[in-house]
Every structure is written in C-alpha cells, then in structure tokens.
Amino acid sequence: MMIGGIVKSKLVDHKRKYTPSDIQSVKIYLGVDINYSLAWRAKEKALISLRGTTSASYNKLLAYLYMMDITYPGSHIRLKKTDKNEFLYLFVALNSFIQGFDHCKPVIVVDGSHLRGPYNGTFVAASTMDGAGHIFPLAYGIIDSENDTTWTWFFVQLREAYGEKINTCVISDRNEIIIKAVTKVYNNVPHYACM
C-alpha cells in the first residue's frame, strides 16, 4: 500500500506507461529492494485506488446507458443480461449515426476485436463510408464470444436500428459465423468478403 501510494501520482495520466520495473526504482527513496511481483501488486493497488475496480465499473453500466439514452434521444441502445442478471451483450447505435446513414453508401462493414483482461469478450463494430470517403460509425457493441447467437443478436439490433435499405450489402472478413448471421437476419442483403 505504501509503495502504491508513492507511485499513485505517476499513474494519473493514463497515456503514460509506468511499468513494475519503473516502480522498482522507488527503492532509492525507501532504501529497500522491491522485487518485480511486489512492484506489480503496488501498481495494481494504486490503479484500483485511482480508478476503482473493473467490477465496480460494470456496476455503473446501467446508469451510463441510461444517461446516453437521455442525452441522445432516438438512439438504439440495448443491453442483454443472463438469467443471473449478469452482463451478456451490448449494442449502441446513436441517433446521429442512424440519421447520418441516410447520406452514406449502403455498404455496412462489420468486424470484431477480442478483448483482454479480467472480462473477456469481443468488441464488435459496424461502419460505412460517408460522401467524403471517410469512415462513418453505425453501431458498436460487446458480445461474449463470436458465435451464431451473438452475431445474430447483433444483426437483429442493427436491422431494428436502421431497417433495410435498398441495395445494401454487408462486408466482413471470411468469418462463416458472420456470413450465416447475415443470411439469417436479412432477406435480400448480400455478403461480401473483404480482401
């Protein structure tokens, strides 16, 4: 706790990289040797002291989504929980995204990126290209893993938020699960693989 208190001020800036090896240099001030595992634990204690625990952050998720819904009326924000009232999926399509899609090409690009840390899952996103040729976000969310159920749920939410535009197509990597989910949720929307 004492070492964590000493290094806490250096961890305030989240962009600064401060490793346990850097913390070991605190031994100059204390006059004791600090091994790597003690430095690691001190850093973790300091981060919890500054930012709180990850489980406490998840407990604030409902309030955050409520405030997003109030701040961006007309948005399509959905949270799905398990039977035990635990977080399962999240989908966010803000109203500005929904309105902006009317002025974009009807091409939806989707992909997922695996998360690391105490709470695993996959961050998923859908985007398109605006008239100026820039990437325009459509929706984002978190799913527990890439499988038929999760991607189908994501595309159902995407269809509810945006409807079905004429000449729309979906582009993704060659993930068979995404291809299957697109054909299950959309009637006449073709899927293309990015290259």
mmCIF file of C-alpha atoms in Angstrom:
data_model
loop_
_atom_site.group_PDB
_atom_site.id
_atom_site.type_symbol
_atom_site.label_atom_id
_atom_site.label_comp_id
_atom_site.label_asym_id
_atom_site.label_seq_id
_atom_site.Cartn_x
_atom_site.Cartn_y
_atom_site.Cartn_z
ATOM 1 C CA MET A 1 0.000 0.000 0.000
ATOM 2 C CA MET A 2 2.829 2.398 0.854
ATOM 3 C CA ILE A 3 4.612 1.822 -2.473
ATOM 4 C CA GLY A 4 1.306 2.154 -4.312
ATOM 5 C CA GLY A 5 0.715 5.469 -2.567
ATOM 6 C CA ILE A 6 4.138 6.716 -3.639
ATOM 7 C CA VAL A 7 3.665 5.840 -7.321
ATOM 8 C CA LYS A 8 -0.038 6.729 -7.499
ATOM 9 C CA SER A 9 0.616 10.261 -8.769
ATOM 10 C CA LYS A 10 2.599 8.870 -11.709
ATOM 11 C CA LEU A 11 -0.349 6.719 -12.818
ATOM 12 C CA VAL A 12 -2.856 9.574 -13.061
ATOM 13 C CA ASP A 13 -2.022 10.181 -16.728
ATOM 14 C CA HIS A 14 -3.418 7.091 -18.476
ATOM 15 C CA LYS A 15 -1.239 7.742 -21.538
ATOM 16 C CA ARG A 16 1.986 7.418 -19.569
ATOM 17 C CA LYS A 17 3.451 3.944 -19.469
ATOM 18 C CA TYR A 18 4.660 3.146 -15.973
ATOM 19 C CA THR A 19 5.778 -0.461 -15.577
ATOM 20 C CA PRO A 20 6.607 -2.516 -12.481
ATOM 21 C CA SER A 21 10.259 -2.205 -13.496
ATOM 22 C CA ASP A 22 9.899 1.567 -13.218
ATOM 23 C CA ILE A 23 8.318 1.117 -9.797
ATOM 24 C CA GLN A 24 11.302 -0.919 -8.662
ATOM 25 C CA SER A 25 13.340 2.301 -8.884
ATOM 26 C CA VAL A 26 11.372 3.562 -5.847
ATOM 27 C CA LYS A 27 13.828 1.528 -3.742
ATOM 28 C CA ILE A 28 16.143 4.553 -3.918
ATOM 29 C CA TYR A 29 13.650 6.551 -1.831
ATOM 30 C CA LEU A 30 12.815 3.743 0.579
ATOM 31 C CA GLY A 31 16.206 2.129 0.902
ATOM 32 C CA VAL A 32 14.776 -1.389 0.380
ATOM 33 C CA ASP A 33 14.819 -3.810 -2.506
ATOM 34 C CA ILE A 34 11.499 -4.236 -4.303
ATOM 35 C CA ASN A 35 11.054 -7.355 -6.394
ATOM 36 C CA TYR A 36 9.014 -7.370 -9.599
ATOM 37 C CA SER A 37 5.924 -9.070 -8.139
ATOM 38 C CA LEU A 38 5.740 -6.575 -5.264
ATOM 39 C CA ALA A 39 6.044 -3.712 -7.770
ATOM 40 C CA TRP A 40 3.262 -5.301 -9.863
ATOM 41 C CA ARG A 41 0.943 -5.576 -6.841
ATOM 42 C CA ALA A 42 1.746 -1.997 -5.815
ATOM 43 C CA LYS A 43 0.806 -0.772 -9.290
ATOM 44 C CA GLU A 44 -2.478 -2.737 -9.199
ATOM 45 C CA LYS A 45 -3.361 -1.293 -5.757
ATOM 46 C CA ALA A 46 -2.588 2.234 -6.968
ATOM 47 C CA LEU A 47 -4.717 1.785 -10.095
ATOM 48 C CA ILE A 48 -7.646 0.465 -8.053
ATOM 49 C CA SER A 49 -7.264 3.406 -5.710
ATOM 50 C CA LEU A 50 -7.352 5.818 -8.670
ATOM 51 C CA ARG A 51 -9.937 4.218 -10.965
ATOM 52 C CA GLY A 52 -11.788 1.652 -8.881
ATOM 53 C CA THR A 53 -12.241 -1.999 -9.736
ATOM 54 C CA THR A 54 -13.435 -3.272 -13.097
ATOM 55 C CA SER A 55 -16.459 -4.911 -11.465
ATOM 56 C CA ALA A 56 -17.446 -1.549 -9.953
ATOM 57 C CA SER A 57 -17.225 -0.022 -13.426
ATOM 58 C CA TYR A 58 -19.576 -2.673 -14.803
ATOM 59 C CA ASN A 59 -21.993 -1.854 -11.963
ATOM 60 C CA LYS A 60 -22.192 1.695 -13.367
ATOM 61 C CA LEU A 61 -23.032 0.480 -16.879
ATOM 62 C CA LEU A 62 -26.825 0.753 -16.499
ATOM 63 C CA ALA A 63 -26.583 4.350 -15.291
ATOM 64 C CA TYR A 64 -24.199 5.171 -18.152
ATOM 65 C CA LEU A 65 -26.543 3.665 -20.753
ATOM 66 C CA TYR A 66 -29.499 5.492 -19.207
ATOM 67 C CA MET A 67 -27.634 8.807 -19.497
ATOM 68 C CA MET A 68 -26.682 8.016 -23.103
ATOM 69 C CA ASP A 69 -30.331 7.329 -23.902
ATOM 70 C CA ILE A 70 -31.364 10.660 -22.348
ATOM 71 C CA THR A 71 -28.523 12.597 -23.992
ATOM 72 C CA TYR A 72 -29.073 11.084 -27.452
ATOM 73 C CA PRO A 73 -32.855 10.599 -27.805
ATOM 74 C CA GLY A 74 -33.863 8.328 -30.663
ATOM 75 C CA SER A 75 -30.804 6.125 -30.251
ATOM 76 C CA HIS A 76 -30.998 2.339 -30.310
ATOM 77 C CA ILE A 77 -29.210 1.173 -27.146
ATOM 78 C CA ARG A 78 -29.751 -2.397 -25.995
ATOM 79 C CA LEU A 79 -28.300 -4.402 -23.142
ATOM 80 C CA LYS A 80 -28.887 -8.125 -22.748
ATOM 81 C CA LYS A 81 -28.255 -9.914 -19.458
ATOM 82 C CA THR A 82 -28.140 -13.531 -18.387
ATOM 83 C CA ASP A 83 -30.757 -15.166 -16.180
ATOM 84 C CA LYS A 84 -28.482 -14.353 -13.219
ATOM 85 C CA ASN A 85 -28.696 -10.620 -14.116
ATOM 86 C CA GLU A 86 -25.107 -10.569 -15.410
ATOM 87 C CA PHE A 87 -23.888 -8.584 -18.416
ATOM 88 C CA LEU A 88 -24.009 -10.532 -21.689
ATOM 89 C CA TYR A 89 -24.302 -8.265 -24.769
ATOM 90 C CA LEU A 90 -24.343 -4.560 -25.522
ATOM 91 C CA PHE A 91 -25.430 -2.730 -28.682
ATOM 92 C CA VAL A 92 -25.204 1.029 -29.264
ATOM 93 C CA ALA A 93 -26.383 2.927 -32.358
ATOM 94 C CA LEU A 94 -26.607 6.628 -31.567
ATOM 95 C CA ASN A 95 -29.281 8.765 -33.208
ATOM 96 C CA SER A 96 -26.662 10.796 -35.089
ATOM 97 C CA PHE A 97 -25.317 7.547 -36.587
ATOM 98 C CA ILE A 98 -28.827 6.461 -37.580
ATOM 99 C CA GLN A 99 -29.669 9.792 -39.230
ATOM 100 C CA GLY A 100 -26.279 10.007 -40.928
ATOM 101 C CA PHE A 101 -26.643 6.603 -42.582
ATOM 102 C CA ASP A 102 -29.287 8.101 -44.908
ATOM 103 C CA HIS A 103 -26.490 10.146 -46.501
ATOM 104 C CA CYS A 104 -23.953 7.332 -46.795
ATOM 105 C CA LYS A 105 -23.312 4.492 -49.166
ATOM 106 C CA PRO A 106 -25.453 1.441 -48.291
ATOM 107 C CA VAL A 107 -22.376 -0.639 -47.529
ATOM 108 C CA ILE A 108 -22.023 -1.973 -43.978
ATOM 109 C CA VAL A 109 -18.619 -3.204 -42.844
ATOM 110 C CA VAL A 110 -18.546 -5.309 -39.658
ATOM 111 C CA ASP A 111 -15.726 -6.780 -37.641
ATOM 112 C CA GLY A 112 -14.847 -7.853 -34.141
ATOM 113 C CA SER A 113 -11.809 -7.465 -31.934
ATOM 114 C CA HIS A 114 -11.118 -9.711 -28.961
ATOM 115 C CA LEU A 115 -10.802 -8.051 -25.560
ATOM 116 C CA ARG A 116 -8.217 -8.986 -22.969
ATOM 117 C CA GLY A 117 -8.288 -8.594 -19.231
ATOM 118 C CA PRO A 118 -10.432 -9.875 -16.383
ATOM 119 C CA TYR A 119 -13.574 -9.602 -18.527
ATOM 120 C CA ASN A 120 -13.079 -11.255 -21.876
ATOM 121 C CA GLY A 121 -15.359 -10.765 -24.831
ATOM 122 C CA THR A 122 -15.365 -9.283 -28.285
ATOM 123 C CA PHE A 123 -15.802 -5.647 -29.253
ATOM 124 C CA VAL A 124 -17.867 -5.523 -32.451
ATOM 125 C CA ALA A 125 -18.474 -2.582 -34.741
ATOM 126 C CA ALA A 126 -20.356 -1.722 -37.902
ATOM 127 C CA SER A 127 -19.363 1.199 -40.083
ATOM 128 C CA THR A 128 -19.767 2.578 -43.581
ATOM 129 C CA MET A 129 -18.283 5.289 -45.776
ATOM 130 C CA ASP A 130 -19.726 8.788 -45.933
ATOM 131 C CA GLY A 131 -19.952 11.003 -49.022
ATOM 132 C CA ALA A 132 -16.481 12.428 -48.421
ATOM 133 C CA GLY A 133 -14.927 8.953 -48.315
ATOM 134 C CA HIS A 134 -14.399 8.886 -44.536
ATOM 135 C CA ILE A 135 -15.280 6.047 -42.187
ATOM 136 C CA PHE A 136 -18.673 6.656 -40.594
ATOM 137 C CA PRO A 137 -19.615 4.619 -37.493
ATOM 138 C CA LEU A 138 -23.002 2.912 -37.464
ATOM 139 C CA ALA A 139 -23.004 0.817 -34.307
ATOM 140 C CA TYR A 140 -20.749 -0.794 -31.758
ATOM 141 C CA GLY A 141 -21.150 -3.292 -29.002
ATOM 142 C CA ILE A 142 -19.714 -6.039 -26.898
ATOM 143 C CA ILE A 143 -20.521 -9.721 -27.162
ATOM 144 C CA ASP A 144 -19.220 -12.580 -25.055
ATOM 145 C CA SER A 145 -17.743 -14.512 -27.989
ATOM 146 C CA GLU A 146 -18.090 -14.814 -31.732
ATOM 147 C CA ASN A 147 -20.778 -17.437 -32.313
ATOM 148 C CA ASP A 148 -24.087 -17.811 -34.186
ATOM 149 C CA THR A 149 -26.216 -16.481 -31.333
ATOM 150 C CA THR A 150 -24.166 -13.357 -30.644
ATOM 151 C CA TRP A 151 -23.690 -12.256 -34.233
ATOM 152 C CA THR A 152 -27.363 -12.949 -34.988
ATOM 153 C CA TRP A 153 -28.336 -10.795 -31.996
ATOM 154 C CA PHE A 154 -26.024 -8.008 -33.216
ATOM 155 C CA PHE A 155 -27.511 -8.058 -36.723
ATOM 156 C CA VAL A 156 -31.084 -8.142 -35.376
ATOM 157 C CA GLN A 157 -30.284 -4.993 -33.392
ATOM 158 C CA LEU A 158 -28.659 -3.426 -36.472
ATOM 159 C CA ARG A 159 -31.761 -4.181 -38.564
ATOM 160 C CA GLU A 160 -34.043 -2.739 -35.862
ATOM 161 C CA ALA A 161 -31.968 0.445 -35.724
ATOM 162 C CA TYR A 162 -31.525 1.007 -39.461
ATOM 163 C CA GLY A 163 -34.165 -1.051 -41.213
ATOM 164 C CA GLU A 164 -33.359 -2.489 -44.626
ATOM 165 C CA LYS A 165 -32.171 -0.055 -47.301
ATOM 166 C CA ILE A 166 -32.350 -0.902 -50.973
ATOM 167 C CA ASN A 167 -29.057 -2.168 -52.447
ATOM 168 C CA THR A 168 -27.450 -2.663 -49.031
ATOM 169 C CA CYS A 169 -24.591 -5.114 -48.677
ATOM 170 C CA VAL A 170 -22.531 -6.345 -45.737
ATOM 171 C CA ILE A 171 -18.760 -6.746 -45.879
ATOM 172 C CA SER A 172 -16.655 -8.648 -43.349
ATOM 173 C CA ASP A 173 -13.725 -10.993 -43.172
ATOM 174 C CA ARG A 174 -14.344 -14.584 -44.226
ATOM 175 C CA ASN A 175 -15.863 -15.464 -40.853
ATOM 176 C CA GLU A 176 -18.515 -18.107 -41.598
ATOM 177 C CA ILE A 177 -20.483 -17.157 -38.489
ATOM 178 C CA ILE A 178 -20.968 -13.597 -39.768
ATOM 179 C CA ILE A 179 -21.991 -14.864 -43.204
ATOM 180 C CA LYS A 180 -24.555 -17.199 -41.623
ATOM 181 C CA ALA A 181 -25.935 -14.459 -39.350
ATOM 182 C CA VAL A 182 -26.331 -12.008 -42.255
ATOM 183 C CA THR A 183 -28.303 -14.519 -44.302
ATOM 184 C CA LYS A 184 -30.438 -15.411 -41.269
ATOM 185 C CA VAL A 185 -31.331 -11.822 -40.332
ATOM 186 C CA TYR A 186 -31.514 -10.045 -43.697
ATOM 187 C CA ASN A 187 -33.636 -11.350 -46.560
ATOM 188 C CA ASN A 188 -32.047 -9.845 -49.653
ATOM 189 C CA VAL A 189 -28.764 -8.415 -48.392
ATOM 190 C CA PRO A 190 -25.669 -9.946 -49.995
ATOM 191 C CA HIS A 191 -22.476 -10.574 -48.052
ATOM 192 C CA TYR A 192 -19.038 -9.852 -49.462
ATOM 193 C CA ALA A 193 -15.615 -10.723 -48.090
ATOM 194 C CA CYS A 194 -13.011 -8.011 -47.722
ATOM 195 C CA MET A 195 -9.657 -8.601 -49.371
#
